[in-house]
Structures are given as C-alpha cells and as structure tokens.
PDB file of C-alpha atoms in Angstrom:
ATOM      1  CA  MET R   1      -0.069  -0.015   0.095  1.00  0.00           C
ATOM      2  CA  SER R   2       1.756   3.445  -0.771  1.00  0.00           C
ATOM      3  CA  GLY R   3       1.755   6.605   1.646  1.00  0.00           C
ATOM      4  CA  GLY R   4       0.813  10.151   1.038  1.00  0.00           C
ATOM      5  CA  GLY R   5      -2.772   9.513   3.199  1.00  0.00           C
ATOM      6  CA  GLY R   6      -5.223  10.240  -0.036  1.00  0.00           C
ATOM      7  CA  ALA R   7      -7.368   8.649  -0.868  1.00  0.00           C
ATOM      8  CA  ALA R   8      -7.003   5.316  -2.678  1.00  0.00           C
ATOM      9  CA  ALA R   9      -6.163   4.944  -6.085  1.00  0.00           C
ATOM     10  CA  GLY R  10      -9.643   4.455  -8.355  1.00  0.00           C
ATOM     11  CA  SER R  11     -11.957   6.061  -5.268  1.00  0.00           C
ATOM     12  CA  THR R  12     -14.607   8.800  -4.771  1.00  0.00           C
ATOM     13  CA  GLY R  13     -13.378   9.687  -1.553  1.00  0.00           C
ATOM     14  CA  GLY R  14     -15.670   7.388  -0.227  1.00  0.00           C
ATOM     15  CA  GLU R  15     -15.196   3.911   0.342  1.00  0.00           C
ATOM     16  CA  PRO R  16     -13.188   2.260  -1.850  1.00  0.00           C
ATOM     17  CA  ARG R  17     -13.947   0.198  -4.544  1.00  0.00           C
ATOM     18  CA  VAL R  18     -13.340  -3.074  -5.382  1.00  0.00           C
ATOM     19  CA  VAL R  19     -13.121  -4.471  -9.192  1.00  0.00           C
ATOM     20  CA  GLU R  20     -13.923  -8.103  -9.371  1.00  0.00           C
ATOM     21  CA  GLN R  21     -13.262 -10.240 -12.178  1.00  0.00           C
ATOM     22  CA  ARG R  22     -15.880 -11.521 -13.613  1.00  0.00           C
ATOM     23  CA  GLY R  23     -17.442 -12.847 -17.580  1.00  0.00           C
ATOM     24  CA  LEU R  24     -19.507 -11.120 -19.408  1.00  0.00           C
ATOM     25  CA  TYR R  25     -23.221 -11.155 -19.105  1.00  0.00           C
ATOM     26  CA  PHE R  26     -25.342 -12.348 -22.132  1.00  0.00           C
ATOM     27  CA  GLU R  27     -25.865  -8.704 -23.457  1.00  0.00           C
ATOM     28  CA  GLU R  28     -22.425  -7.685 -23.275  1.00  0.00           C
ATOM     29  CA  LEU R  29     -21.244 -10.636 -25.546  1.00  0.00           C
ATOM     30  CA  GLU R  30     -20.880  -9.455 -29.170  1.00  0.00           C
ATOM     31  CA  GLU R  31     -21.651 -11.798 -32.243  1.00  0.00           C
ATOM     32  CA  GLY R  32     -18.742 -11.843 -34.759  1.00  0.00           C
ATOM     33  CA  VAL R  33     -15.958 -10.466 -31.879  1.00  0.00           C
ATOM     34  CA  THR R  34     -12.875 -12.496 -31.431  1.00  0.00           C
ATOM     35  CA  TYR R  35     -12.168 -12.753 -27.898  1.00  0.00           C
ATOM     36  CA  ALA R  36      -8.494 -13.538 -27.315  1.00  0.00           C
ATOM     37  CA  HIS R  37      -7.475 -15.257 -24.317  1.00  0.00           C
ATOM     38  CA  ARG R  38      -4.165 -14.558 -22.866  1.00  0.00           C
ATOM     39  CA  PRO R  39      -1.981 -16.079 -21.415  1.00  0.00           C
ATOM     40  CA  GLY R  40      -1.381 -18.981 -22.989  1.00  0.00           C
ATOM     41  CA  ARG R  41      -0.648 -22.789 -21.431  1.00  0.00           C
ATOM     42  CA  THR R  42       2.687 -24.320 -21.763  1.00  0.00           C
ATOM     43  CA  VAL R  43       1.798 -27.938 -21.707  1.00  0.00           C
ATOM     44  CA  THR R  44       3.959 -30.571 -20.437  1.00  0.00           C
ATOM     45  CA  GLU R  45       4.683 -34.289 -19.766  1.00  0.00           C
ATOM     46  CA  ALA R  46       3.589 -34.456 -16.633  1.00  0.00           C
ATOM     47  CA  ASP R  47       0.083 -32.432 -17.741  1.00  0.00           C
ATOM     48  CA  ASN R  48      -0.202 -35.042 -20.656  1.00  0.00           C
ATOM     49  CA  VAL R  49       0.945 -38.258 -17.852  1.00  0.00           C
ATOM     50  CA  LEU R  50      -1.415 -37.144 -15.051  1.00  0.00           C
ATOM     51  CA  PHE R  51      -4.418 -35.884 -16.889  1.00  0.00           C
ATOM     52  CA  THR R  52      -4.558 -39.609 -19.058  1.00  0.00           C
ATOM     53  CA  THR R  53      -4.063 -41.499 -15.619  1.00  0.00           C
ATOM     54  CA  LEU R  54      -6.862 -39.254 -13.575  1.00  0.00           C
ATOM     55  CA  THR R  55      -9.235 -40.072 -16.532  1.00  0.00           C
ATOM     56  CA  MET R  56      -8.060 -43.890 -16.927  1.00  0.00           C
ATOM     57  CA  ASN R  57      -7.285 -43.703 -20.676  1.00  0.00           C
ATOM     58  CA  THR R  58      -4.126 -45.948 -21.117  1.00  0.00           C
ATOM     59  CA  GLN R  59      -3.812 -45.044 -24.794  1.00  0.00           C
ATOM     60  CA  ALA R  60       0.261 -46.142 -25.442  1.00  0.00           C
ATOM     61  CA  LEU R  61       0.287 -42.645 -27.929  1.00  0.00           C
ATOM     62  CA  HIS R  62       0.296 -40.330 -24.382  1.00  0.00           C
ATOM     63  CA  LEU R  63       1.979 -42.925 -22.628  1.00  0.00           C
ATOM     64  CA  ASP R  64       4.376 -44.832 -23.929  1.00  0.00           C
ATOM     65  CA  ALA R  65       7.525 -42.569 -25.358  1.00  0.00           C
ATOM     66  CA  ALA R  66       8.979 -45.806 -26.978  1.00  0.00           C
ATOM     67  CA  TRP R  67       6.462 -47.317 -28.874  1.00  0.00           C
ATOM     68  CA  SER R  68       4.889 -43.467 -29.720  1.00  0.00           C
ATOM     69  CA  ALA R  69       8.611 -42.978 -31.450  1.00  0.00           C
ATOM     70  CA  GLY R  70       7.330 -45.961 -33.994  1.00  0.00           C
ATOM     71  CA  GLN R  71       4.068 -44.122 -34.900  1.00  0.00           C
ATOM     72  CA  PRO R  72       2.997 -41.509 -37.537  1.00  0.00           C
ATOM     73  CA  PHE R  73       4.080 -38.497 -35.205  1.00  0.00           C
ATOM     74  CA  GLY R  74       7.588 -39.875 -34.344  1.00  0.00           C
ATOM     75  CA  GLN R  75       6.308 -38.857 -30.630  1.00  0.00           C
ATOM     76  CA  ARG R  76       3.738 -38.718 -28.051  1.00  0.00           C
ATOM     77  CA  LEU R  77       0.805 -36.721 -28.253  1.00  0.00           C
ATOM     78  CA  MET R  78      -0.902 -34.674 -25.495  1.00  0.00           C
ATOM     79  CA  ASN R  79      -4.278 -36.492 -24.753  1.00  0.00           C
ATOM     80  CA  SER R  80      -6.829 -34.553 -26.903  1.00  0.00           C
ATOM     81  CA  MET R  81      -9.468 -34.447 -24.239  1.00  0.00           C
ATOM     82  CA  PHE R  82      -6.671 -32.016 -21.999  1.00  0.00           C
ATOM     83  CA  THR R  83      -6.172 -30.358 -25.234  1.00  0.00           C
ATOM     84  CA  LEU R  84     -10.041 -29.744 -25.395  1.00  0.00           C
ATOM     85  CA  ALA R  85     -10.684 -28.932 -21.560  1.00  0.00           C
ATOM     86  CA  THR R  86      -7.711 -26.525 -21.405  1.00  0.00           C
ATOM     87  CA  MET R  87      -9.169 -24.385 -24.771  1.00  0.00           C
ATOM     88  CA  VAL R  88     -12.490 -23.806 -23.053  1.00  0.00           C
ATOM     89  CA  GLY R  89     -11.185 -23.067 -19.300  1.00  0.00           C
ATOM     90  CA  GLN R  90      -8.940 -20.240 -21.311  1.00  0.00           C
ATOM     91  CA  SER R  91     -12.158 -18.659 -21.767  1.00  0.00           C
ATOM     92  CA  VAL R  92     -13.442 -19.085 -18.840  1.00  0.00           C
ATOM     93  CA  SER R  93     -12.341 -15.692 -17.040  1.00  0.00           C
ATOM     94  CA  GLN R  94     -13.059 -13.609 -19.765  1.00  0.00           C
ATOM     95  CA  LEU R  95     -16.315 -14.984 -20.885  1.00  0.00           C
ATOM     96  CA  THR R  96     -18.481 -16.974 -18.873  1.00  0.00           C
ATOM     97  CA  GLN R  97     -17.025 -16.627 -14.631  1.00  0.00           C
ATOM     98  CA  GLY R  98     -19.745 -16.277 -13.088  1.00  0.00           C
ATOM     99  CA  THR R  99     -21.962 -15.418 -15.660  1.00  0.00           C
ATOM    100  CA  ILE R 100     -22.753 -18.767 -16.919  1.00  0.00           C
ATOM    101  CA  ILE R 101     -26.123 -21.422 -15.574  1.00  0.00           C
ATOM    102  CA  ALA R 102     -24.556 -24.173 -17.691  1.00  0.00           C
ATOM    103  CA  GLN R 103     -22.770 -25.451 -20.558  1.00  0.00           C
ATOM    104  CA  LEU R 104     -25.547 -27.111 -22.770  1.00  0.00           C
ATOM    105  CA  GLY R 105     -23.043 -29.090 -25.487  1.00  0.00           C
ATOM    106  CA  LEU R 106     -19.982 -28.840 -27.795  1.00  0.00           C
ATOM    107  CA  THR R 107     -20.063 -29.912 -31.450  1.00  0.00           C
ATOM    108  CA  GLU R 108     -18.121 -30.073 -34.064  1.00  0.00           C
ATOM    109  CA  VAL R 109     -14.872 -31.130 -32.047  1.00  0.00           C
ATOM    110  CA  SER R 110     -11.860 -31.152 -34.096  1.00  0.00           C
ATOM    111  CA  PHE R 111      -8.368 -31.543 -33.630  1.00  0.00           C
ATOM    112  CA  PRO R 112      -6.629 -31.178 -37.289  1.00  0.00           C
ATOM    113  CA  HIS R 113      -2.883 -31.050 -35.665  1.00  0.00           C
ATOM    114  CA  PRO R 114      -1.550 -32.528 -33.056  1.00  0.00           C
ATOM    115  CA  LEU R 115      -0.145 -30.521 -29.694  1.00  0.00           C
ATOM    116  CA  TYR R 116       2.775 -32.049 -28.272  1.00  0.00           C
ATOM    117  CA  HIS R 117       4.738 -31.823 -25.326  1.00  0.00           C
ATOM    118  CA  GLY R 118       6.005 -28.254 -24.444  1.00  0.00           C
ATOM    119  CA  ASP R 119       4.048 -26.111 -26.735  1.00  0.00           C
ATOM    120  CA  THR R 120       1.877 -23.117 -25.979  1.00  0.00           C
ATOM    121  CA  LEU R 121      -1.651 -24.017 -26.849  1.00  0.00           C
ATOM    122  CA  TYR R 122      -3.656 -19.943 -27.228  1.00  0.00           C
ATOM    123  CA  THR R 123      -7.275 -19.957 -27.246  1.00  0.00           C
ATOM    124  CA  GLU R 124      -9.751 -17.674 -28.964  1.00  0.00           C
ATOM    125  CA  THR R 125     -13.498 -17.518 -29.208  1.00  0.00           C
ATOM    126  CA  VAL R 126     -15.673 -16.088 -31.663  1.00  0.00           C
ATOM    127  CA  ILE R 127     -19.460 -15.610 -30.519  1.00  0.00           C
ATOM    128  CA  SER R 128     -20.906 -16.916 -33.439  1.00  0.00           C
ATOM    129  CA  GLY R 129     -24.934 -16.649 -32.359  1.00  0.00           C
ATOM    130  CA  LYS R 130     -26.663 -15.386 -29.375  1.00  0.00           C
ATOM    131  CA  ARG R 131     -30.581 -15.815 -28.648  1.00  0.00           C
ATOM    132  CA  LEU R 132     -32.626 -14.955 -25.341  1.00  0.00           C
ATOM    133  CA  SER R 133     -34.590 -17.819 -24.293  1.00  0.00           C
ATOM    134  CA  GLY R 134     -37.860 -18.627 -24.627  1.00  0.00           C
ATOM    135  CA  SER R 135     -38.927 -20.664 -21.726  1.00  0.00           C
ATOM    136  CA  ARG R 136     -36.020 -18.951 -19.071  1.00  0.00           C
ATOM    137  CA  PRO R 137     -36.611 -15.199 -18.389  1.00  0.00           C
ATOM    138  CA  GLY R 138     -33.283 -13.536 -17.740  1.00  0.00           C
ATOM    139  CA  GLN R 139     -31.102 -16.400 -19.733  1.00  0.00           C
ATOM    140  CA  GLY R 140     -29.589 -16.609 -23.263  1.00  0.00           C
ATOM    141  CA  ILE R 141     -28.330 -19.185 -25.131  1.00  0.00           C
ATOM    142  CA  VAL R 142     -24.851 -17.939 -26.495  1.00  0.00           C
ATOM    143  CA  THR R 143     -22.842 -20.403 -29.263  1.00  0.00           C
ATOM    144  CA  MET R 144     -19.347 -19.821 -28.980  1.00  0.00           C
ATOM    145  CA  GLU R 145     -16.608 -20.949 -31.721  1.00  0.00           C
ATOM    146  CA  HIS R 146     -13.246 -22.312 -29.658  1.00  0.00           C
ATOM    147  CA  THR R 147     -10.271 -21.950 -31.741  1.00  0.00           C
ATOM    148  CA  GLY R 148      -6.520 -23.621 -30.269  1.00  0.00           C
ATOM    149  CA  ARG R 149      -3.457 -22.575 -31.813  1.00  0.00           C
ATOM    150  CA  ASN R 150      -0.320 -23.849 -31.169  1.00  0.00           C
ATOM    151  CA  GLN R 151       3.019 -21.009 -30.859  1.00  0.00           C
ATOM    152  CA  ASP R 152       3.421 -20.969 -34.089  1.00  0.00           C
ATOM    153  CA  GLY R 153      -0.260 -20.410 -35.357  1.00  0.00           C
ATOM    154  CA  THR R 154      -0.668 -24.143 -36.308  1.00  0.00           C
ATOM    155  CA  VAL R 155      -4.634 -24.794 -35.592  1.00  0.00           C
ATOM    156  CA  VAL R 156      -4.572 -27.699 -33.381  1.00  0.00           C
ATOM    157  CA  ALA R 157      -8.272 -27.835 -31.889  1.00  0.00           C
ATOM    158  CA  LEU R 158     -11.778 -26.191 -32.954  1.00  0.00           C
ATOM    159  CA  ALA R 159     -15.131 -27.192 -30.943  1.00  0.00           C
ATOM    160  CA  THR R 160     -18.231 -25.267 -30.608  1.00  0.00           C
ATOM    161  CA  ARG R 161     -19.910 -24.864 -27.562  1.00  0.00           C
ATOM    162  CA  SER R 162     -23.390 -24.020 -26.399  1.00  0.00           C
ATOM    163  CA  CYS R 163     -23.800 -22.229 -22.807  1.00  0.00           C
ATOM    164  CA  LEU R 164     -27.088 -20.621 -21.215  1.00  0.00           C
ATOM    165  CA  MET R 165     -26.076 -17.390 -19.747  1.00  0.00           C
ATOM    166  CA  TRP R 166     -27.699 -15.017 -17.367  1.00  0.00           C
ATOM    167  CA  THR R 167     -28.399 -11.387 -18.606  1.00  0.00           C
ATOM    168  CA  ARG R 168     -27.197  -8.862 -15.993  1.00  0.00           C
ATOM    169  CA  GLU R 169     -30.634  -7.630 -14.816  1.00  0.00           C
ATOM    170  CA  ALA R 170     -31.529 -11.461 -14.108  1.00  0.00           C
ATOM    171  CA  HIS R 171     -28.200 -12.165 -12.161  1.00  0.00           C
ATOM    172  CA  THR R 172     -27.803  -8.781 -10.270  1.00  0.00           C
ATOM    173  CA  GLY R 173     -31.258  -6.556 -10.621  1.00  0.00           C
ATOM    174  CA  GLN R 174     -29.381  -4.042 -12.283  1.00  0.00           C
ATOM    175  CA  PRO R 175     -30.328  -3.177 -15.677  1.00  0.00           C
ATOM    176  CA  GLY R 176     -27.132  -3.772 -18.400  1.00  0.00           C
ATOM    177  CA  ARG R 177     -25.169  -0.650 -19.013  1.00  0.00           C
ATOM    178  CA  GLY R 178     -24.158  -1.089 -22.467  1.00  0.00           C
ATOM    179  CA  GLN R 179     -21.376  -2.765 -23.560  1.00  0.00           C
ATOM    180  CA  GLY R 180     -18.496  -3.444 -20.843  1.00  0.00           C
ATOM    181  CA  ASN R 181     -14.659  -4.832 -20.598  1.00  0.00           C
ATOM    182  CA  GLY R 182     -16.501  -7.645 -17.978  1.00  0.00           C
ATOM    183  CA  GLN R 183     -15.089  -5.753 -15.271  1.00  0.00           C
ATOM    184  CA  GLU R 184     -17.667  -4.468 -12.472  1.00  0.00           C
ATOM    185  CA  THR R 185     -17.305  -2.243  -9.591  1.00  0.00           C
ATOM    186  CA  MET R 186     -18.817  -2.097  -6.445  1.00  0.00           C
ATOM    187  CA  PRO R 187     -18.450  -0.560  -3.096  1.00  0.00           C
ATOM    188  CA  VAL R 188     -16.971  -2.993  -0.170  1.00  0.00           C
TER     189      VAL R 188
END
C-alpha cells in the first residue's frame, strides 16, 4: 500500500471500490467478435501423464515414449481431451466466470494437428450466435466457436460450444449499462 494519506487510487473519496473479475453477461457478448484469451498455456509431459492416468485413458500414444516413437508422429501426443478442456478453460475468466448457468453442449470438435509436450496453447473464441431463451426469462443461449493454436499459429483444436448465460438484470437486479469489459465495480 502506498503512503500519502490521500484517497485510494480509483476511489471517489468515500468507500474504496473493488473490481471483481467476471465473465460477460449475455448482452455484453458481441457476435462476430474474436476474444483472444491470454496467457497461453505451455503443456508438459507431467500434464499429459497426469490427465491421461486420472481419466483412465491407457492410450500408449500418451504414455509410452518408446512405442510412440515408432508411430506416424514419432512422439507422444498430448491427450486431445486435455487440449479440449484447456481450450474451454482458457475462455472462462474472460467470457463465463460467474455469468454462465450451464454448458449445454459441445459440437464440431476436431483436432487438425497434434499438440506436443512443450507446445503452448493459445485460444480464441468467436461468438457465432446468441438468442434470449423462450422458456427461461433473464437467460440466453450463446454459441461460441473456440479455436486453439500452438505457438506457431497452427490450429490444433476446434470446438463449437453452447452455453446458457445470465442477463445482467436477471442475475444482479441491475439493468445493463451497454457493452462492457467484464469488470464491475462495487463498494466494499
């Protein structure tokens, strides 16, 4: 904390304000916009072995270096379910943290290029559709297209995801204030 005895930076002289990280509400998500999620995630052999064994996937392409060396890619591959889960996870803090009700489904999942130990996964999401729910007032269905790329820009994973999202007013009782950056301030 800095000295000086004055009001805290960003305060209005009264209560200090807190900025809480959250995802975006239904009305804040813009169709056609690309949301780039950072930082990237460098994946490791330990990630691959742990995830693969936790999920009881005994595929030698993830666990057996000697055997995998003789296969077409010449080395072990990151478990594609780890890649998918990480890609979706990278989007959470920017898009759905605290504003999602439920994930409704994943479709059109593909892995056009392997992800290897030591690669860095970067994810981008485009909102490809959204509509208010006809049966659940204050909620809407959002379709997200996730693209995962390695450090060279090569696409390693694609997935279309649908989520049930809150509108701001239904979730907080506060009307929307236009397009925001996902940050909401409130008195402590």
